[in-house]
mmCIF file of C-alpha atoms in Angstrom:
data_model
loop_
_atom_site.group_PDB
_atom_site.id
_atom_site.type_symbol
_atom_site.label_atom_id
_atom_site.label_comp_id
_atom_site.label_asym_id
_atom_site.label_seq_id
_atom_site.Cartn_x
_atom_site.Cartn_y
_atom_site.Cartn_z
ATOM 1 C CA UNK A 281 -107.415 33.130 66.626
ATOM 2 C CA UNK A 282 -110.293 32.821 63.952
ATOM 3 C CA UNK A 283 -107.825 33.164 61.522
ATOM 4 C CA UNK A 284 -105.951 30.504 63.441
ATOM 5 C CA UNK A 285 -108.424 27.922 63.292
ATOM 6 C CA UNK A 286 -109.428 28.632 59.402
ATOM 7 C CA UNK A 287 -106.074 27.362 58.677
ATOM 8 C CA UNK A 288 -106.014 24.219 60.678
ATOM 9 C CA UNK A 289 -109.269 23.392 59.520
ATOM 10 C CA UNK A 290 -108.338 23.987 56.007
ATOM 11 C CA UNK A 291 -105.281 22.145 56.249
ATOM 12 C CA UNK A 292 -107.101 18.839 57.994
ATOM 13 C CA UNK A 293 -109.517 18.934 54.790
ATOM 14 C CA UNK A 294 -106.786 19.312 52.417
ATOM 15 C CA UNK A 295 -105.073 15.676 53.637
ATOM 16 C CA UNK A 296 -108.211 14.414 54.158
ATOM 17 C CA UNK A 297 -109.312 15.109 50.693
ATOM 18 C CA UNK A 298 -105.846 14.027 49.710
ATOM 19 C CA UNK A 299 -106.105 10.511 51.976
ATOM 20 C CA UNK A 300 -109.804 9.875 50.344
ATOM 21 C CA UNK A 301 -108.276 10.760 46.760
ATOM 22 C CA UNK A 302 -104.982 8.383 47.571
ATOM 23 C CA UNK A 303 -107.559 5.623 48.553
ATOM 24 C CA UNK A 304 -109.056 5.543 45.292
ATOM 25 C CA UNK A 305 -105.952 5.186 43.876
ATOM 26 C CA UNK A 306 -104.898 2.200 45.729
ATOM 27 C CA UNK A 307 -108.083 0.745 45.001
ATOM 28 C CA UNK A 308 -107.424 0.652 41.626
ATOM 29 C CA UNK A 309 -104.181 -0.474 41.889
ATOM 30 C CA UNK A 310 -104.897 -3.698 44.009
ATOM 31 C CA UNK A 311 -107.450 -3.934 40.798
ATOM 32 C CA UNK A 312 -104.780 -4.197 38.368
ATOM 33 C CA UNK A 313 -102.918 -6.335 40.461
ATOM 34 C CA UNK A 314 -105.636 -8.781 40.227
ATOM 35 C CA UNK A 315 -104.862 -8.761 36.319
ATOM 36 C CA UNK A 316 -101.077 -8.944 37.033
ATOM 37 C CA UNK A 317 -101.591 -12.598 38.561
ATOM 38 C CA UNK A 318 -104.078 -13.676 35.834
ATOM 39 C CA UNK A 319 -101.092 -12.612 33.802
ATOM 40 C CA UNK A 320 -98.133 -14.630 35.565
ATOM 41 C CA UNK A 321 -100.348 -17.912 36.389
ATOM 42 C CA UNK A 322 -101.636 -17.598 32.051
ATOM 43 C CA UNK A 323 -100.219 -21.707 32.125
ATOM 44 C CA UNK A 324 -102.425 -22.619 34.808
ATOM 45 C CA UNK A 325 -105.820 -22.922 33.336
ATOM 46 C CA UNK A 326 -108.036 -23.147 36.536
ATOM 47 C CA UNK A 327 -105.737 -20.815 38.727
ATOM 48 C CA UNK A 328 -106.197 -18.360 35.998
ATOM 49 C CA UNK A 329 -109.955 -18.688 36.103
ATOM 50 C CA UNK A 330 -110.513 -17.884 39.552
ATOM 51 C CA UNK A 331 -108.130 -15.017 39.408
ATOM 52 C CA UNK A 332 -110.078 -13.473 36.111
ATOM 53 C CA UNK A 333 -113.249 -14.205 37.920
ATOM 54 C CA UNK A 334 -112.190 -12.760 41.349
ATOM 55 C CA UNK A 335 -110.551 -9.030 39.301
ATOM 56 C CA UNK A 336 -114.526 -9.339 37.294
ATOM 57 C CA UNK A 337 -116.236 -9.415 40.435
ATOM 58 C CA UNK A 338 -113.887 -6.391 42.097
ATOM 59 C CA UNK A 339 -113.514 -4.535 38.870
ATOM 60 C CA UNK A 340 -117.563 -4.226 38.741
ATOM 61 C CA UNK A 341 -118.028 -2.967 42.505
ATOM 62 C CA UNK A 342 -114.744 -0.830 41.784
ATOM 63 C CA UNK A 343 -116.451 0.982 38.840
ATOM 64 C CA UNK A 344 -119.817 1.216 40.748
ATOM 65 C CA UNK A 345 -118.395 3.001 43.742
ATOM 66 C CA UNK A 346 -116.086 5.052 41.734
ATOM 67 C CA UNK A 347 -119.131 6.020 39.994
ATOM 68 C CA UNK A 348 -121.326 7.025 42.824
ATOM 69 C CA UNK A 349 -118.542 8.996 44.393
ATOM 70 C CA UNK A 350 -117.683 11.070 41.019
ATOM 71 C CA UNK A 351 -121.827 11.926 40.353
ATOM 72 C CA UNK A 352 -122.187 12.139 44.964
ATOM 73 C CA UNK A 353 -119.332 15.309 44.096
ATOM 74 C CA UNK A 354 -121.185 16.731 41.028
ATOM 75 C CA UNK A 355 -124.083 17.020 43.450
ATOM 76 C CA UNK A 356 -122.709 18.383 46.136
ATOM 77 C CA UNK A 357 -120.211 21.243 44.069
ATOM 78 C CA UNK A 358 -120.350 21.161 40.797
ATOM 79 C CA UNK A 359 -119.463 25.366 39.921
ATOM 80 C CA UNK A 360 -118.249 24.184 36.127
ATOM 81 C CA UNK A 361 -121.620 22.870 35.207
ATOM 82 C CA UNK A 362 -120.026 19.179 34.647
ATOM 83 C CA UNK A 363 -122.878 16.930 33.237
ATOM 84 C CA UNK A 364 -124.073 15.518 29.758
ATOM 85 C CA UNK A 365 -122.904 17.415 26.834
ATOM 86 C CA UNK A 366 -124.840 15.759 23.935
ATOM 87 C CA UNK A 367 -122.978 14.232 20.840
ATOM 88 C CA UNK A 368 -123.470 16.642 18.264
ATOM 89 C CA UNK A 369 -121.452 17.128 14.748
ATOM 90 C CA UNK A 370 -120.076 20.229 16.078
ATOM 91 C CA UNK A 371 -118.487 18.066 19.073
ATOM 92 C CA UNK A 372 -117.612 15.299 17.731
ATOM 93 C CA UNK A 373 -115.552 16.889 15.372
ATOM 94 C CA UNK A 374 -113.678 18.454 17.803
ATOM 95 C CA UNK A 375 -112.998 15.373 19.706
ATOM 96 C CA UNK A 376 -111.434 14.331 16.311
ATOM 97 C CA UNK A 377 -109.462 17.300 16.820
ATOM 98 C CA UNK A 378 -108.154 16.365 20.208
ATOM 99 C CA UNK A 379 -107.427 12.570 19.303
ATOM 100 C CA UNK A 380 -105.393 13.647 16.092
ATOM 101 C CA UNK A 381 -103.440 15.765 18.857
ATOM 102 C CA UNK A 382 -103.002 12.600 21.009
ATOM 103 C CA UNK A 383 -101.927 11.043 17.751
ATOM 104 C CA UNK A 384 -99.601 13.530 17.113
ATOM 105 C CA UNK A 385 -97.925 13.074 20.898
ATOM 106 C CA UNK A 386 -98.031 9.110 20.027
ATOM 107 C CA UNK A 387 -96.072 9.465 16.691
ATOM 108 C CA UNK A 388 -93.486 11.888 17.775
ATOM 109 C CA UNK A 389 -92.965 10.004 20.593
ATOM 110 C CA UNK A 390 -92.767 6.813 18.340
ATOM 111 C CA UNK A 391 -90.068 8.308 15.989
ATOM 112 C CA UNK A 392 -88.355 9.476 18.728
ATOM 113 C CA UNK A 393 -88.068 6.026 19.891
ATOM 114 C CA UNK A 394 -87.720 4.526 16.280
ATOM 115 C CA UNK A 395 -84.237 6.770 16.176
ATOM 116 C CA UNK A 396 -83.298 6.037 19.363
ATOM 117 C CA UNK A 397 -82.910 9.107 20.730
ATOM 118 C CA UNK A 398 -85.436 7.985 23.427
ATOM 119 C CA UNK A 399 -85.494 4.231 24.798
ATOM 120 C CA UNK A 400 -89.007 2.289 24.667
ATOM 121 C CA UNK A 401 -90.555 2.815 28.191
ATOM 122 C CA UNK A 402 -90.331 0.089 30.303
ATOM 123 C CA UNK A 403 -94.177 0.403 31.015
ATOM 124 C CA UNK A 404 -95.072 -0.072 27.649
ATOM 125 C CA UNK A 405 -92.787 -3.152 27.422
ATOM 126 C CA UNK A 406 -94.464 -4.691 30.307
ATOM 127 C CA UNK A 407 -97.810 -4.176 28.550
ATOM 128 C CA UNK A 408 -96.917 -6.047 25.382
ATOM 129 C CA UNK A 409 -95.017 -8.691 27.961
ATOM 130 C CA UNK A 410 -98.478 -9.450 29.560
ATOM 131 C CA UNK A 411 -100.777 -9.027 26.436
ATOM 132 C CA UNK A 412 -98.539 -11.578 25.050
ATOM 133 C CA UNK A 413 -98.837 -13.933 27.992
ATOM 134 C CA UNK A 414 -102.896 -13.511 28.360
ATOM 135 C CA UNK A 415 -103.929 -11.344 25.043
ATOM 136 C CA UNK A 416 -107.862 -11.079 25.810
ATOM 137 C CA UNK A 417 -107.717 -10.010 29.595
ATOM 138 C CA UNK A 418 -105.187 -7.874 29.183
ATOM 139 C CA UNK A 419 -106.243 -6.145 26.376
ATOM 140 C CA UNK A 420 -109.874 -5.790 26.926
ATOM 141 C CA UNK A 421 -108.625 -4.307 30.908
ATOM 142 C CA UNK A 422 -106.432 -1.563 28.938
ATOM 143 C CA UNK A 423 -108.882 -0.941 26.575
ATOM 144 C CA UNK A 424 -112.454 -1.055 27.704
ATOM 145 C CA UNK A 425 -112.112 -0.416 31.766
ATOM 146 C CA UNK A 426 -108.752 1.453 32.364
ATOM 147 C CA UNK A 427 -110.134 4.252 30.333
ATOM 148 C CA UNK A 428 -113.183 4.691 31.956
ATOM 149 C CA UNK A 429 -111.461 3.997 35.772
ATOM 150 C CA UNK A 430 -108.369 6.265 35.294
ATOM 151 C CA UNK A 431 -110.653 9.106 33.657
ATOM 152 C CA UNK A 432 -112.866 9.149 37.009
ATOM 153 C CA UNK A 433 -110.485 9.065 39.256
ATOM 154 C CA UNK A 434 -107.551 11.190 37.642
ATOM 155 C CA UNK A 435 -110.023 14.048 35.904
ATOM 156 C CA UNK A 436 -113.538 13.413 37.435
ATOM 157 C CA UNK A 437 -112.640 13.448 41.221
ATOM 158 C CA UNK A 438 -109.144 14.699 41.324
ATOM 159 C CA UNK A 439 -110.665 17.852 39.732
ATOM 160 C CA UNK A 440 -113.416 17.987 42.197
ATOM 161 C CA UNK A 441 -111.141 17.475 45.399
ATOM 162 C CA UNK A 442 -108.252 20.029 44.938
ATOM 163 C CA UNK A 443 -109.425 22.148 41.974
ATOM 164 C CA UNK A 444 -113.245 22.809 42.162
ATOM 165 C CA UNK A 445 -113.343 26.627 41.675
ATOM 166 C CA UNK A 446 -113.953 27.656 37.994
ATOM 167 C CA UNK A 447 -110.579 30.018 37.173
ATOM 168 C CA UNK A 448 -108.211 30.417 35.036
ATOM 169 C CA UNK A 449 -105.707 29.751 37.664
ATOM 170 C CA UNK A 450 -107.576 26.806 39.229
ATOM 171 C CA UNK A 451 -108.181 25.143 35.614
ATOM 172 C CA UNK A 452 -105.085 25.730 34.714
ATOM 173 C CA UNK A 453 -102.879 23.910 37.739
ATOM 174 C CA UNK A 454 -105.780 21.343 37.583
ATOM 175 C CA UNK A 455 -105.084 20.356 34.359
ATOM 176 C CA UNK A 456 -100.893 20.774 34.596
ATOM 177 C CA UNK A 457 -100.701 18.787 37.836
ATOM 178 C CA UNK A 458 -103.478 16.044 37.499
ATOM 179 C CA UNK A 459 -101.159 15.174 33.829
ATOM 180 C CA UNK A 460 -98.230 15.193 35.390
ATOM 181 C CA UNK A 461 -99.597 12.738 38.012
ATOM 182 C CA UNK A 462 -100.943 10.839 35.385
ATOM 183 C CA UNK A 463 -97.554 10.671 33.569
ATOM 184 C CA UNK A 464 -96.125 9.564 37.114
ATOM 185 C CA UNK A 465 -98.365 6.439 37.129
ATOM 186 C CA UNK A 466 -97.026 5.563 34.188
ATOM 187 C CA UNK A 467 -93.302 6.341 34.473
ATOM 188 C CA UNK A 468 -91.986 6.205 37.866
ATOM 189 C CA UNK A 469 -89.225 8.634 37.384
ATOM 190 C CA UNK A 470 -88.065 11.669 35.937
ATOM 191 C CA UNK A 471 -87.509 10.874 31.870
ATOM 192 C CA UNK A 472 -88.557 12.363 28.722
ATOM 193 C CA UNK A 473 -91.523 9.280 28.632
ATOM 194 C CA UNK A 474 -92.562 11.032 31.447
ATOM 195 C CA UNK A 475 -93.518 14.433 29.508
ATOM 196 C CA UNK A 476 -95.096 12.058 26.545
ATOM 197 C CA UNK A 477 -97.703 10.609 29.145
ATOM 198 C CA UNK A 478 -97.894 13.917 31.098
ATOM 199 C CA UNK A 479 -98.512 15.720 27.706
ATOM 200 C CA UNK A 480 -101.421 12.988 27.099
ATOM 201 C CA UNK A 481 -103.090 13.361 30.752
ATOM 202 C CA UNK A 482 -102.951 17.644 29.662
ATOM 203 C CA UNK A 483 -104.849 16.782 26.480
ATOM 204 C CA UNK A 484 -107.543 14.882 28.498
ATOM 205 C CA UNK A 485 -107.696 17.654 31.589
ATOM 206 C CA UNK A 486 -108.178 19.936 28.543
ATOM 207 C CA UNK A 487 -110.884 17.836 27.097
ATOM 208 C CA UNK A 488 -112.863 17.227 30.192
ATOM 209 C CA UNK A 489 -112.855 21.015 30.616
ATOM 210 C CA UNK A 490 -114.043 21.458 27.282
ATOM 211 C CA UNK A 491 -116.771 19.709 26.758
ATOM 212 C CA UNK A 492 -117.832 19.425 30.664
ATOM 213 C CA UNK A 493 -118.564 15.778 30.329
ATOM 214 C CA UNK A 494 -116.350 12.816 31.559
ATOM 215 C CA UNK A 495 -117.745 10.530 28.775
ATOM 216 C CA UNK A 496 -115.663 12.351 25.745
ATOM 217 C CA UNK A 497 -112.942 11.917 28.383
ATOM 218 C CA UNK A 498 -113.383 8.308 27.695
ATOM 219 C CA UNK A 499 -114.166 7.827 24.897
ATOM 220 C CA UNK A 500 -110.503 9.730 23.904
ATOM 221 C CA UNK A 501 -108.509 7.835 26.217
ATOM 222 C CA UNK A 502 -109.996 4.200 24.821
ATOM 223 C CA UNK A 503 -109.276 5.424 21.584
ATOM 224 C CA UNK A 504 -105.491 6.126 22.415
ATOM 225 C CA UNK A 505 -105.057 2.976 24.055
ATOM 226 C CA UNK A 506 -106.253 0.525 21.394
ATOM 227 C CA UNK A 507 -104.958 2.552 18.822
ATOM 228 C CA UNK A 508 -101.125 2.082 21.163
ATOM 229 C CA UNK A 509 -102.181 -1.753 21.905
ATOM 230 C CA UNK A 510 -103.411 -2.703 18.633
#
């Protein structure tokens, strides 16, 4: 009977970890959405306004909550000593090492493409479609606040929810699935885009295990996306 009742209670905190997690996903998605109107209302000065203003205000409390959950999780279970890992030569040459392996993905990917043995994604098209339509917005969103949103909630706290022991086996399917999640928000089926972006999400898991600190997360993921936007 104990045995019984370990696994129901188990299996309650496993959705609701899995609920919680889904709802922080959604709330960034109703952010973006915000940015999608901006986007499609770009000819209507004042409509455009309010709808910029309304995603600043959101985006702010988004990123403050987000925040306070990620650091509420490092205090309450935190067995892989995540914190501040100071900026030393030593690291920051490695996180060289990791972007020029992000570059790598990028320009294989690109030739790929640029042969057409792979079609353009249809996520990246939309991107350039609504950088086009409202260039600042759009490009400051992907560049300065995705990065630091999408490395909280798909390294930081995904990590922390389903993967929180420190083994190999843990770290491992931690990294693997949380990527190919991460390719999933970005291609919505099952392609060979979907192992670029999946391959991308494994470099960051990897990261963030490396050098136990969300912010060289960030900093690599900002660098990819201006370096694909720009």
């Amino acid at each position: 009977m104990n045995s019984w009742n370990k696994g129901i209670n188990w299996l309650l905190d496993w959705v609701l970890r899995d609920l919680k997690w889904l709802g922080f996903l959604l709330l960034y998605l109703i952010d973006s959405i915000f940015l999608t109107l901006a986007t499609q209302q770009a000819s209507h000065g004042n409509a455009t306004n309010r709808t910029i203003g309304m995603m600043l205000i959101y985006s702010g409390l988004l990123l403050a909550f987000i925040t306070w959950r990620y650091q509420k999780q490092l205090q309450q279970n935190n067995p892989r000593q995540f914190g501040r890992t100071p900026f030393t030569g030593k690291t920051v040459s490695q996180l060289i090492g990791f972007f020029i392996l992000m570059l790598a993905i990028q320009y294989s990917w690109s030739l790929l493409i640029a042969t057409h043995i792979l079609p353009s994604p249809a996520n990246q098209t939309a991107i350039n479609s609504q950088v086009s339509q409202l260039p600042f917005w759009n490009l400051a969103y992907a560049i300065l606040l995705a990065p630091v949103i999408e490395e909280l909630i798909f390294r930081g706290i995904f990590l922390n929810y389903f993967f929180s022991k420190n083994t190999r086996l843990m770290n491992f399917l931690g990294i693997f699935i949380s990527g190919i999640i991460f390719g999933f928000m970005h291609v919505s089926s099952f392609t060979p885009t979907l192992i670029m972006y999946s391959a991308l999400g494994w470099v960051l898991g990897y990261s963030y295990l490396h050098f136990r600190d969300i912010r060289y997360d960030m900093t690599l993921h900002f660098l990819n996306n201006a370096l694909s936007l720009i």
